[in-house]
Amino acid sequence: MTTSQGDHLETEQKYDANADFVLPKLGSLPDLGGRRPADPKRIYLSATYYDTEDLALMQHKITLRRRVGGDDEGWHLKLPVRKDTRQELHAPLDEGDSGSVPARLADQVKDITAGRPMRPVAILDTERTVVTLPGPSGDPLVEVADDLVTAIRFGEPDSEPMRWREIEVEALSPDSGAAAMLESVGKVLREAGARPSASGSKLSRVLNAG
């Protein structure tokens, strides 16, 4: 498999939250050992998702998007590996800017698409508030993203935009400490009223609606 800068394994857990959910203070987590979380950072993301007419990628728990905004804008192809973990492949934003999917990413799913064209199926705009939690070295170990999402499904002119809130908790390191902190953050979120997400991805929530 050809790789490029930014390709990595992504391990994250998702939680549904009500609009009035208050993100708990994370600085008191025992895993932090007194280290302070980074100050919250707010970013705006807009992602257009691609799939075949019959949603073959989604049926295989694969997502393909072109996202603008944030530190990792570009094309992202996410392939399932195991529970909570996906292989994420990247391509630069300016590849496929005419609406076509970058060849390197299209090649990864050619057995699934079987020659069928991929087209935009939804657009998701996200207002994200990010808090990173440091490890013993001070480097970021876990990222907590509080997302307010507005989504539109293409091809259904009468459908209203969907809006929801979810919390994503992602390990930023393969270190075992990141996995432990992932669980600790999840426990705190659940105690504060968040619920493990009923959808495997933001896109599946949109495309399975109704």
PDB file of C-alpha atoms in Angstrom:
ATOM      1  CA  MET A   1       0.000   0.000   0.000  1.00  0.00           C
ATOM      2  CA  THR A   2       1.322   3.396  -0.959  1.00  0.00           C
ATOM      3  CA  THR A   3       1.378   5.847   1.924  1.00  0.00           C
ATOM      4  CA  SER A   4       1.635   9.608   2.161  1.00  0.00           C
ATOM      5  CA  GLN A   5       2.190  12.155   4.872  1.00  0.00           C
ATOM      6  CA  GLY A   6      -0.688  12.054   7.323  1.00  0.00           C
ATOM      7  CA  ASP A   7      -1.625   8.380   6.814  1.00  0.00           C
ATOM      8  CA  HIS A   8      -2.170   6.779  10.198  1.00  0.00           C
ATOM      9  CA  LEU A   9      -4.254   4.488  12.364  1.00  0.00           C
ATOM     10  CA  GLU A  10      -7.086   6.410  14.021  1.00  0.00           C
ATOM     11  CA  THR A  11      -8.427   5.175  17.352  1.00  0.00           C
ATOM     12  CA  GLU A  12     -11.363   7.146  18.686  1.00  0.00           C
ATOM     13  CA  GLN A  13     -14.606   6.834  20.593  1.00  0.00           C
ATOM     14  CA  LYS A  14     -17.746   8.852  19.869  1.00  0.00           C
ATOM     15  CA  TYR A  15     -20.431  10.020  22.291  1.00  0.00           C
ATOM     16  CA  ASP A  16     -23.821  11.598  21.705  1.00  0.00           C
ATOM     17  CA  ALA A  17     -24.639  14.635  23.828  1.00  0.00           C
ATOM     18  CA  ASN A  18     -27.664  16.862  24.297  1.00  0.00           C
ATOM     19  CA  ALA A  19     -27.509  20.516  23.261  1.00  0.00           C
ATOM     20  CA  ASP A  20     -27.247  21.596  26.916  1.00  0.00           C
ATOM     21  CA  PHE A  21     -24.503  19.088  27.790  1.00  0.00           C
ATOM     22  CA  VAL A  22     -21.654  20.707  29.724  1.00  0.00           C
ATOM     23  CA  LEU A  23     -18.239  19.287  28.912  1.00  0.00           C
ATOM     24  CA  PRO A  24     -16.739  18.239  32.267  1.00  0.00           C
ATOM     25  CA  LYS A  25     -13.486  19.700  33.503  1.00  0.00           C
ATOM     26  CA  LEU A  26     -10.802  17.243  32.427  1.00  0.00           C
ATOM     27  CA  GLY A  27      -7.860  18.690  34.332  1.00  0.00           C
ATOM     28  CA  SER A  28      -8.555  16.524  37.383  1.00  0.00           C
ATOM     29  CA  LEU A  29      -8.126  13.208  35.535  1.00  0.00           C
ATOM     30  CA  PRO A  30      -5.669  11.013  37.515  1.00  0.00           C
ATOM     31  CA  ASP A  31      -4.012  10.046  34.189  1.00  0.00           C
ATOM     32  CA  LEU A  32      -2.776  13.625  33.813  1.00  0.00           C
ATOM     33  CA  GLY A  33      -0.718  13.505  36.989  1.00  0.00           C
ATOM     34  CA  GLY A  34      -1.331  17.202  37.595  1.00  0.00           C
ATOM     35  CA  ARG A  35      -0.469  18.258  34.026  1.00  0.00           C
ATOM     36  CA  ARG A  36      -2.802  20.879  32.577  1.00  0.00           C
ATOM     37  CA  PRO A  37      -4.875  20.344  29.420  1.00  0.00           C
ATOM     38  CA  ALA A  38      -4.253  22.774  26.593  1.00  0.00           C
ATOM     39  CA  ASP A  39      -6.579  25.764  26.337  1.00  0.00           C
ATOM     40  CA  PRO A  40      -9.671  24.999  24.229  1.00  0.00           C
ATOM     41  CA  LYS A  41      -9.376  25.835  20.530  1.00  0.00           C
ATOM     42  CA  ARG A  42     -12.348  26.450  18.249  1.00  0.00           C
ATOM     43  CA  ILE A  43     -12.192  25.528  14.563  1.00  0.00           C
ATOM     44  CA  TYR A  44     -14.686  25.317  11.702  1.00  0.00           C
ATOM     45  CA  LEU A  45     -14.745  22.330   9.341  1.00  0.00           C
ATOM     46  CA  SER A  46     -16.686  21.688   6.145  1.00  0.00           C
ATOM     47  CA  ALA A  47     -16.572  18.158   4.721  1.00  0.00           C
ATOM     48  CA  THR A  48     -18.104  16.831   1.506  1.00  0.00           C
ATOM     49  CA  TYR A  49     -18.557  13.049   1.579  1.00  0.00           C
ATOM     50  CA  TYR A  50     -18.370  10.814  -1.484  1.00  0.00           C
ATOM     51  CA  ASP A  51     -19.880   7.408  -2.204  1.00  0.00           C
ATOM     52  CA  THR A  52     -21.473   5.407  -5.016  1.00  0.00           C
ATOM     53  CA  GLU A  53     -25.144   5.769  -5.909  1.00  0.00           C
ATOM     54  CA  ASP A  54     -25.985   2.691  -3.812  1.00  0.00           C
ATOM     55  CA  LEU A  55     -23.694   3.757  -0.901  1.00  0.00           C
ATOM     56  CA  ALA A  56     -21.304   0.832  -1.291  1.00  0.00           C
ATOM     57  CA  LEU A  57     -18.593   2.467   0.841  1.00  0.00           C
ATOM     58  CA  MET A  58     -20.924   3.067   3.777  1.00  0.00           C
ATOM     59  CA  GLN A  59     -22.128  -0.530   3.585  1.00  0.00           C
ATOM     60  CA  HIS A  60     -18.497  -1.576   4.152  1.00  0.00           C
ATOM     61  CA  LYS A  61     -18.043   0.982   6.996  1.00  0.00           C
ATOM     62  CA  ILE A  62     -15.742   3.106   4.818  1.00  0.00           C
ATOM     63  CA  THR A  63     -15.893   6.899   4.576  1.00  0.00           C
ATOM     64  CA  LEU A  64     -14.342   9.184   1.969  1.00  0.00           C
ATOM     65  CA  ARG A  65     -14.432  12.960   2.354  1.00  0.00           C
ATOM     66  CA  ARG A  66     -12.863  16.206   1.161  1.00  0.00           C
ATOM     67  CA  ARG A  67     -12.568  18.476   4.182  1.00  0.00           C
ATOM     68  CA  VAL A  68     -11.680  22.160   4.400  1.00  0.00           C
ATOM     69  CA  GLY A  69     -10.538  23.697   7.689  1.00  0.00           C
ATOM     70  CA  GLY A  70      -8.408  22.530  10.596  1.00  0.00           C
ATOM     71  CA  ASP A  71      -4.830  21.273  10.662  1.00  0.00           C
ATOM     72  CA  ASP A  72      -5.438  18.212   8.469  1.00  0.00           C
ATOM     73  CA  GLU A  73      -7.631  19.551   5.676  1.00  0.00           C
ATOM     74  CA  GLY A  74      -7.591  17.481   2.518  1.00  0.00           C
ATOM     75  CA  TRP A  75      -9.009  14.176   1.307  1.00  0.00           C
ATOM     76  CA  HIS A  76      -9.492  11.475   3.968  1.00  0.00           C
ATOM     77  CA  LEU A  77     -10.287   7.820   3.310  1.00  0.00           C
ATOM     78  CA  LYS A  78     -11.096   5.822   6.455  1.00  0.00           C
ATOM     79  CA  LEU A  79     -10.960   2.019   6.332  1.00  0.00           C
ATOM     80  CA  PRO A  80     -12.121  -0.180   9.251  1.00  0.00           C
ATOM     81  CA  VAL A  81      -9.428  -2.125  11.127  1.00  0.00           C
ATOM     82  CA  ARG A  82     -11.037  -3.180  14.424  1.00  0.00           C
ATOM     83  CA  LYS A  83     -13.432  -1.767  17.009  1.00  0.00           C
ATOM     84  CA  ASP A  84     -12.826   1.983  17.484  1.00  0.00           C
ATOM     85  CA  THR A  85      -9.832   1.880  15.071  1.00  0.00           C
ATOM     86  CA  ARG A  86      -9.618   2.812  11.395  1.00  0.00           C
ATOM     87  CA  GLN A  87      -6.808   3.222   8.888  1.00  0.00           C
ATOM     88  CA  GLU A  88      -6.879   6.805   7.632  1.00  0.00           C
ATOM     89  CA  LEU A  89      -5.308   7.622   4.265  1.00  0.00           C
ATOM     90  CA  HIS A  90      -4.796  11.211   3.108  1.00  0.00           C
ATOM     91  CA  ALA A  91      -4.414  13.095  -0.155  1.00  0.00           C
ATOM     92  CA  PRO A  92      -3.816  16.846  -0.603  1.00  0.00           C
ATOM     93  CA  LEU A  93      -6.771  19.195  -0.864  1.00  0.00           C
ATOM     94  CA  ASP A  94      -5.902  20.211  -4.421  1.00  0.00           C
ATOM     95  CA  GLU A  95      -6.115  16.651  -5.737  1.00  0.00           C
ATOM     96  CA  GLY A  96      -9.504  15.944  -7.256  1.00  0.00           C
ATOM     97  CA  ASP A  97     -10.520  19.595  -6.885  1.00  0.00           C
ATOM     98  CA  SER A  98     -12.671  19.296 -10.019  1.00  0.00           C
ATOM     99  CA  GLY A  99     -14.941  16.933  -8.092  1.00  0.00           C
ATOM    100  CA  SER A 100     -13.154  13.700  -8.938  1.00  0.00           C
ATOM    101  CA  VAL A 101     -11.695  11.511  -6.200  1.00  0.00           C
ATOM    102  CA  PRO A 102      -7.868  11.349  -6.068  1.00  0.00           C
ATOM    103  CA  ALA A 103      -6.649   8.270  -7.946  1.00  0.00           C
ATOM    104  CA  ARG A 104      -4.625   6.916  -4.996  1.00  0.00           C
ATOM    105  CA  LEU A 105      -7.681   6.847  -2.757  1.00  0.00           C
ATOM    106  CA  ALA A 106     -10.052   5.587  -5.453  1.00  0.00           C
ATOM    107  CA  ASP A 107      -7.645   2.698  -6.075  1.00  0.00           C
ATOM    108  CA  GLN A 108      -7.921   1.611  -2.431  1.00  0.00           C
ATOM    109  CA  VAL A 109     -11.661   0.943  -2.806  1.00  0.00           C
ATOM    110  CA  LYS A 110     -11.864  -0.162  -6.451  1.00  0.00           C
ATOM    111  CA  ASP A 111     -12.894  -3.696  -5.466  1.00  0.00           C
ATOM    112  CA  ILE A 112     -15.900  -2.245  -3.641  1.00  0.00           C
ATOM    113  CA  THR A 113     -16.908   0.438  -6.127  1.00  0.00           C
ATOM    114  CA  ALA A 114     -16.424  -1.997  -9.047  1.00  0.00           C
ATOM    115  CA  GLY A 115     -16.215   0.752 -11.642  1.00  0.00           C
ATOM    116  CA  ARG A 116     -19.203   2.707 -10.360  1.00  0.00           C
ATOM    117  CA  PRO A 117     -18.569   6.456 -10.100  1.00  0.00           C
ATOM    118  CA  MET A 118     -18.345   8.156  -6.733  1.00  0.00           C
ATOM    119  CA  ARG A 119     -20.234  11.412  -6.224  1.00  0.00           C
ATOM    120  CA  PRO A 120     -20.937  13.816  -3.357  1.00  0.00           C
ATOM    121  CA  VAL A 121     -23.651  12.387  -1.090  1.00  0.00           C
ATOM    122  CA  ALA A 122     -23.638  14.822   1.850  1.00  0.00           C
ATOM    123  CA  ILE A 123     -21.976  17.902   3.277  1.00  0.00           C
ATOM    124  CA  LEU A 124     -21.293  18.316   6.989  1.00  0.00           C
ATOM    125  CA  ASP A 125     -20.338  21.615   8.594  1.00  0.00           C
ATOM    126  CA  THR A 126     -18.882  21.352  12.086  1.00  0.00           C
ATOM    127  CA  GLU A 127     -18.121  23.919  14.773  1.00  0.00           C
ATOM    128  CA  ARG A 128     -15.498  22.085  16.823  1.00  0.00           C
ATOM    129  CA  THR A 129     -14.054  22.947  20.221  1.00  0.00           C
ATOM    130  CA  VAL A 130     -10.867  20.963  20.848  1.00  0.00           C
ATOM    131  CA  VAL A 131      -9.065  20.219  24.111  1.00  0.00           C
ATOM    132  CA  THR A 132      -5.826  18.202  24.052  1.00  0.00           C
ATOM    133  CA  LEU A 133      -4.591  16.258  27.066  1.00  0.00           C
ATOM    134  CA  PRO A 134      -0.823  15.884  27.525  1.00  0.00           C
ATOM    135  CA  GLY A 135       1.138  12.745  28.312  1.00  0.00           C
ATOM    136  CA  PRO A 136       4.113  12.458  30.712  1.00  0.00           C
ATOM    137  CA  SER A 137       6.454  14.098  28.164  1.00  0.00           C
ATOM    138  CA  GLY A 138       4.082  17.017  27.734  1.00  0.00           C
ATOM    139  CA  ASP A 139       3.230  16.041  24.159  1.00  0.00           C
ATOM    140  CA  PRO A 140      -0.480  15.728  23.258  1.00  0.00           C
ATOM    141  CA  LEU A 141      -1.750  12.250  24.106  1.00  0.00           C
ATOM    142  CA  VAL A 142      -5.549  12.449  23.682  1.00  0.00           C
ATOM    143  CA  GLU A 143      -7.785  14.932  21.866  1.00  0.00           C
ATOM    144  CA  VAL A 144     -11.339  15.699  22.966  1.00  0.00           C
ATOM    145  CA  ALA A 145     -13.483  17.356  20.276  1.00  0.00           C
ATOM    146  CA  ASP A 146     -16.870  18.828  21.142  1.00  0.00           C
ATOM    147  CA  ASP A 147     -18.727  19.031  17.810  1.00  0.00           C
ATOM    148  CA  LEU A 148     -21.836  20.969  16.790  1.00  0.00           C
ATOM    149  CA  VAL A 149     -22.784  19.486  13.407  1.00  0.00           C
ATOM    150  CA  THR A 150     -25.090  20.681  10.629  1.00  0.00           C
ATOM    151  CA  ALA A 151     -25.546  18.184   7.777  1.00  0.00           C
ATOM    152  CA  ILE A 152     -27.344  18.126   4.430  1.00  0.00           C
ATOM    153  CA  ARG A 153     -27.925  14.978   2.410  1.00  0.00           C
ATOM    154  CA  PHE A 154     -27.728  15.509  -1.350  1.00  0.00           C
ATOM    155  CA  GLY A 155     -30.381  14.145  -3.704  1.00  0.00           C
ATOM    156  CA  GLU A 156     -33.265  14.780  -1.308  1.00  0.00           C
ATOM    157  CA  PRO A 157     -34.455  18.352  -2.014  1.00  0.00           C
ATOM    158  CA  ASP A 158     -37.264  18.226   0.553  1.00  0.00           C
ATOM    159  CA  SER A 159     -35.077  17.111   3.449  1.00  0.00           C
ATOM    160  CA  GLU A 160     -34.298  19.535   6.270  1.00  0.00           C
ATOM    161  CA  PRO A 161     -30.732  20.005   7.544  1.00  0.00           C
ATOM    162  CA  MET A 162     -29.850  17.715  10.442  1.00  0.00           C
ATOM    163  CA  ARG A 163     -28.233  19.174  13.556  1.00  0.00           C
ATOM    164  CA  TRP A 164     -26.716  17.360  16.502  1.00  0.00           C
ATOM    165  CA  ARG A 165     -23.914  17.431  19.041  1.00  0.00           C
ATOM    166  CA  GLU A 166     -21.319  14.745  19.622  1.00  0.00           C
ATOM    167  CA  ILE A 167     -18.036  14.342  21.456  1.00  0.00           C
ATOM    168  CA  GLU A 168     -15.087  12.579  19.825  1.00  0.00           C
ATOM    169  CA  VAL A 169     -12.200  11.300  21.944  1.00  0.00           C
ATOM    170  CA  GLU A 170      -9.138  10.323  19.898  1.00  0.00           C
ATOM    171  CA  ALA A 171      -5.838   8.760  20.927  1.00  0.00           C
ATOM    172  CA  LEU A 172      -2.980  10.768  19.416  1.00  0.00           C
ATOM    173  CA  SER A 173      -0.351   8.131  20.192  1.00  0.00           C
ATOM    174  CA  PRO A 174      -0.109   4.319  19.998  1.00  0.00           C
ATOM    175  CA  ASP A 175       1.256   4.447  23.548  1.00  0.00           C
ATOM    176  CA  SER A 176      -0.697   2.400  26.084  1.00  0.00           C
ATOM    177  CA  GLY A 177      -1.104   5.546  28.163  1.00  0.00           C
ATOM    178  CA  ALA A 178      -3.262   7.018  25.408  1.00  0.00           C
ATOM    179  CA  ALA A 179      -5.571   3.984  25.455  1.00  0.00           C
ATOM    180  CA  ALA A 180      -5.911   4.246  29.234  1.00  0.00           C
ATOM    181  CA  MET A 181      -6.663   7.973  29.056  1.00  0.00           C
ATOM    182  CA  LEU A 182      -9.201   7.319  26.295  1.00  0.00           C
ATOM    183  CA  GLU A 183     -11.094   5.071  28.708  1.00  0.00           C
ATOM    184  CA  SER A 184     -10.788   7.543  31.589  1.00  0.00           C
ATOM    185  CA  VAL A 185     -12.183  10.400  29.499  1.00  0.00           C
ATOM    186  CA  GLY A 186     -15.025   8.178  28.292  1.00  0.00           C
ATOM    187  CA  LYS A 187     -15.949   7.317  31.870  1.00  0.00           C
ATOM    188  CA  VAL A 188     -16.072  11.004  32.842  1.00  0.00           C
ATOM    189  CA  LEU A 189     -18.188  11.859  29.788  1.00  0.00           C
ATOM    190  CA  ARG A 190     -20.672   9.071  30.531  1.00  0.00           C
ATOM    191  CA  GLU A 191     -20.956  10.165  34.154  1.00  0.00           C
ATOM    192  CA  ALA A 192     -21.718  13.701  32.908  1.00  0.00           C
ATOM    193  CA  GLY A 193     -24.563  12.427  30.732  1.00  0.00           C
ATOM    194  CA  ALA A 194     -23.004  11.678  27.347  1.00  0.00           C
ATOM    195  CA  ARG A 195     -23.927   8.376  25.673  1.00  0.00           C
ATOM    196  CA  PRO A 196     -21.841   6.097  23.428  1.00  0.00           C
ATOM    197  CA  SER A 197     -22.769   7.072  19.886  1.00  0.00           C
ATOM    198  CA  ALA A 198     -25.412   4.998  18.153  1.00  0.00           C
ATOM    199  CA  SER A 199     -23.750   5.754  14.781  1.00  0.00           C
ATOM    200  CA  GLY A 200     -20.376   4.538  13.593  1.00  0.00           C
ATOM    201  CA  SER A 201     -19.690   7.846  11.848  1.00  0.00           C
ATOM    202  CA  LYS A 202     -21.235  11.247  11.260  1.00  0.00           C
ATOM    203  CA  LEU A 203     -22.021  10.237   7.681  1.00  0.00           C
ATOM    204  CA  SER A 204     -23.868   7.045   8.628  1.00  0.00           C
ATOM    205  CA  ARG A 205     -26.056   9.112  10.951  1.00  0.00           C
ATOM    206  CA  VAL A 206     -27.046  11.336   8.009  1.00  0.00           C
ATOM    207  CA  LEU A 207     -27.526   8.635   5.396  1.00  0.00           C
ATOM    208  CA  ASN A 208     -29.451   6.318   7.709  1.00  0.00           C
ATOM    209  CA  ALA A 209     -31.824   9.069   8.840  1.00  0.00           C
ATOM    210  CA  GLY A 210     -35.449   8.636   7.927  1.00  0.00           C
TER     211      GLY A 210
END
